[in-house]
mmCIF file of C-alpha atoms in Angstrom:
data_model
loop_
_atom_site.group_PDB
_atom_site.id
_atom_site.type_symbol
_atom_site.label_atom_id
_atom_site.label_comp_id
_atom_site.label_asym_id
_atom_site.label_seq_id
_atom_site.Cartn_x
_atom_site.Cartn_y
_atom_site.Cartn_z
ATOM 1 C CA UNK A 1361 136.389 -73.808 2.506
ATOM 2 C CA UNK A 1362 133.022 -73.243 1.467
ATOM 3 C CA UNK A 1363 129.640 -73.420 3.557
ATOM 4 C CA UNK A 1364 129.978 -76.551 5.304
ATOM 5 C CA UNK A 1365 127.524 -78.159 8.010
ATOM 6 C CA UNK A 1366 129.412 -77.650 11.252
ATOM 7 C CA UNK A 1367 131.970 -75.109 10.341
ATOM 8 C CA UNK A 1368 130.892 -71.413 11.418
ATOM 9 C CA UNK A 1369 134.071 -69.771 10.227
ATOM 10 C CA UNK A 1370 135.003 -70.230 6.752
ATOM 11 C CA UNK A 1371 137.048 -66.970 5.778
ATOM 12 C CA UNK A 1372 140.067 -68.206 7.928
ATOM 13 C CA UNK A 1373 141.138 -70.855 5.439
ATOM 14 C CA UNK A 1374 141.967 -70.184 1.684
ATOM 15 C CA UNK A 1375 143.989 -70.457 -1.236
ATOM 16 C CA UNK A 1376 144.633 -67.211 -3.132
ATOM 17 C CA UNK A 1377 146.234 -66.949 -6.431
ATOM 18 C CA UNK A 1378 147.456 -63.448 -7.728
ATOM 19 C CA UNK A 1379 148.616 -62.839 -11.225
ATOM 20 C CA UNK A 1380 150.956 -59.990 -11.755
ATOM 21 C CA UNK A 1381 151.369 -57.679 -14.758
ATOM 22 C CA UNK A 1382 154.789 -59.270 -15.706
ATOM 23 C CA UNK A 1383 153.119 -62.626 -15.783
ATOM 24 C CA UNK A 1384 154.401 -63.946 -12.518
ATOM 25 C CA UNK A 1385 152.081 -65.851 -10.148
ATOM 26 C CA UNK A 1386 151.725 -65.515 -6.376
ATOM 27 C CA UNK A 1387 149.894 -68.111 -4.133
ATOM 28 C CA UNK A 1388 148.774 -67.506 -0.524
ATOM 29 C CA UNK A 1389 147.941 -70.316 1.419
ATOM 30 C CA UNK A 1390 145.969 -68.988 4.600
ATOM 31 C CA UNK A 1391 144.973 -71.720 7.070
ATOM 32 C CA UNK A 1392 144.004 -71.316 10.646
ATOM 33 C CA UNK A 1393 143.650 -75.016 10.948
ATOM 34 C CA UNK A 1394 147.197 -76.182 10.763
ATOM 35 C CA UNK A 1395 149.287 -77.868 13.694
ATOM 36 C CA UNK A 1396 151.246 -75.809 15.880
ATOM 37 C CA UNK A 1397 154.729 -77.582 15.052
ATOM 38 C CA UNK A 1398 154.614 -76.417 11.603
ATOM 39 C CA UNK A 1399 155.904 -72.839 10.820
ATOM 40 C CA UNK A 1400 153.128 -70.204 11.195
ATOM 41 C CA UNK A 1401 154.542 -68.278 8.336
ATOM 42 C CA UNK A 1402 156.153 -69.373 5.359
ATOM 43 C CA UNK A 1403 157.388 -67.437 2.487
ATOM 44 C CA UNK A 1404 158.741 -69.239 -0.813
ATOM 45 C CA UNK A 1405 160.131 -67.765 -3.890
ATOM 46 C CA UNK A 1406 160.811 -69.988 -6.870
ATOM 47 C CA UNK A 1407 162.875 -68.402 -9.785
ATOM 48 C CA UNK A 1408 165.858 -69.298 -12.036
ATOM 49 C CA UNK A 1409 165.869 -72.956 -11.215
ATOM 50 C CA UNK A 1410 166.169 -72.159 -7.463
ATOM 51 C CA UNK A 1411 164.021 -71.807 -4.389
ATOM 52 C CA UNK A 1412 164.159 -69.616 -1.074
ATOM 53 C CA UNK A 1413 162.173 -71.007 1.685
ATOM 54 C CA UNK A 1414 161.672 -68.550 4.764
ATOM 55 C CA UNK A 1415 160.186 -69.850 7.822
ATOM 56 C CA UNK A 1416 158.806 -67.733 10.469
ATOM 57 C CA UNK A 1417 160.885 -64.879 9.108
ATOM 58 C CA UNK A 1418 163.866 -66.586 11.312
ATOM 59 C CA UNK A 1419 165.213 -69.494 9.059
ATOM 60 C CA UNK A 1420 166.154 -69.018 5.367
ATOM 61 C CA UNK A 1421 166.897 -71.979 3.330
ATOM 62 C CA UNK A 1422 168.053 -71.835 -0.371
ATOM 63 C CA UNK A 1423 167.669 -74.686 -2.708
ATOM 64 C CA UNK A 1424 169.925 -74.322 -5.888
ATOM 65 C CA UNK A 1425 171.466 -70.920 -4.924
ATOM 66 C CA UNK A 1426 175.269 -71.209 -5.412
ATOM 67 C CA UNK A 1427 177.115 -70.156 -2.550
ATOM 68 C CA UNK A 1428 174.099 -70.284 -0.229
ATOM 69 C CA UNK A 1429 172.125 -72.890 1.608
ATOM 70 C CA UNK A 1430 170.808 -71.544 4.799
ATOM 71 C CA UNK A 1431 170.591 -68.726 7.225
ATOM 72 C CA UNK A 1432 168.950 -68.446 10.870
ATOM 73 C CA UNK A 1433 168.304 -65.327 12.638
ATOM 74 C CA UNK A 1434 168.441 -64.808 16.272
ATOM 75 C CA UNK A 1435 164.903 -63.079 16.279
ATOM 76 C CA UNK A 1436 162.044 -62.634 14.029
ATOM 77 C CA UNK A 1437 162.157 -59.683 11.863
ATOM 78 C CA UNK A 1438 159.034 -58.799 9.665
ATOM 79 C CA UNK A 1439 160.552 -55.591 8.547
ATOM 80 C CA UNK A 1440 157.838 -53.428 10.471
ATOM 81 C CA UNK A 1441 160.696 -51.264 12.164
ATOM 82 C CA UNK A 1442 162.623 -50.529 9.014
ATOM 83 C CA UNK A 1443 159.374 -49.704 7.145
ATOM 84 C CA UNK A 1444 158.352 -47.303 9.522
ATOM 85 C CA UNK A 1445 161.725 -45.793 9.707
ATOM 86 C CA UNK A 1446 161.808 -45.403 5.703
ATOM 87 C CA UNK A 1447 158.174 -43.809 5.851
ATOM 88 C CA UNK A 1448 159.331 -41.269 8.597
ATOM 89 C CA UNK A 1449 162.590 -40.566 6.986
ATOM 90 C CA UNK A 1450 160.636 -39.888 3.716
ATOM 91 C CA UNK A 1451 158.248 -37.438 5.308
ATOM 92 C CA UNK A 1452 161.400 -35.800 7.370
ATOM 93 C CA UNK A 1453 163.623 -35.443 4.371
ATOM 94 C CA UNK A 1454 160.747 -34.626 1.595
ATOM 95 C CA UNK A 1455 161.626 -37.792 -0.276
ATOM 96 C CA UNK A 1456 158.972 -39.770 -2.171
ATOM 97 C CA UNK A 1457 157.112 -42.407 -0.145
ATOM 98 C CA UNK A 1458 159.143 -45.724 -0.186
ATOM 99 C CA UNK A 1459 156.297 -47.704 -1.358
ATOM 100 C CA UNK A 1460 154.285 -45.752 -4.006
ATOM 101 C CA UNK A 1461 150.639 -44.664 -2.965
ATOM 102 C CA UNK A 1462 149.256 -46.288 -6.139
ATOM 103 C CA UNK A 1463 150.671 -49.732 -4.861
ATOM 104 C CA UNK A 1464 149.419 -49.390 -1.497
ATOM 105 C CA UNK A 1465 145.730 -48.476 -2.759
ATOM 106 C CA UNK A 1466 145.974 -51.484 -4.938
ATOM 107 C CA UNK A 1467 147.131 -53.938 -2.112
ATOM 108 C CA UNK A 1468 144.021 -52.502 0.115
ATOM 109 C CA UNK A 1469 141.577 -52.822 -2.636
ATOM 110 C CA UNK A 1470 142.870 -56.537 -3.274
ATOM 111 C CA UNK A 1471 142.702 -57.159 0.383
ATOM 112 C CA UNK A 1472 139.005 -55.889 0.647
ATOM 113 C CA UNK A 1473 137.859 -57.809 -2.331
ATOM 114 C CA UNK A 1474 139.492 -60.994 -1.226
ATOM 115 C CA UNK A 1475 137.949 -60.652 2.341
ATOM 116 C CA UNK A 1476 134.323 -59.938 0.871
ATOM 117 C CA UNK A 1477 134.664 -62.996 -1.343
ATOM 118 C CA UNK A 1478 135.736 -65.237 1.579
ATOM 119 C CA UNK A 1479 132.736 -64.120 3.428
ATOM 120 C CA UNK A 1480 130.297 -64.953 0.723
#
């Protein structure tokens, strides 16, 4: 949302499109003005004539996946515990970082760039 009369905060509503080196495209829809009945976080993956849809990191639905249609988890798992464990294990065992540093810096740079653009 751009500069609109009566709307003080505009950086909490955006559609961000990312193009990757391999030609794939990612789209982030970040809306703070949605209804509470709708899933707060949704990830959708479109590939090979099929779709995976993950709602609130608890309900996974597959469309067009042979032998898979849905899976429900008892609790939400965003992967933070496994990410932390992999990082600590890498340090303790002298292994490479699970996520290469150049990728971490790239994500940080892009995140800052997006935040700055949303505040303009």
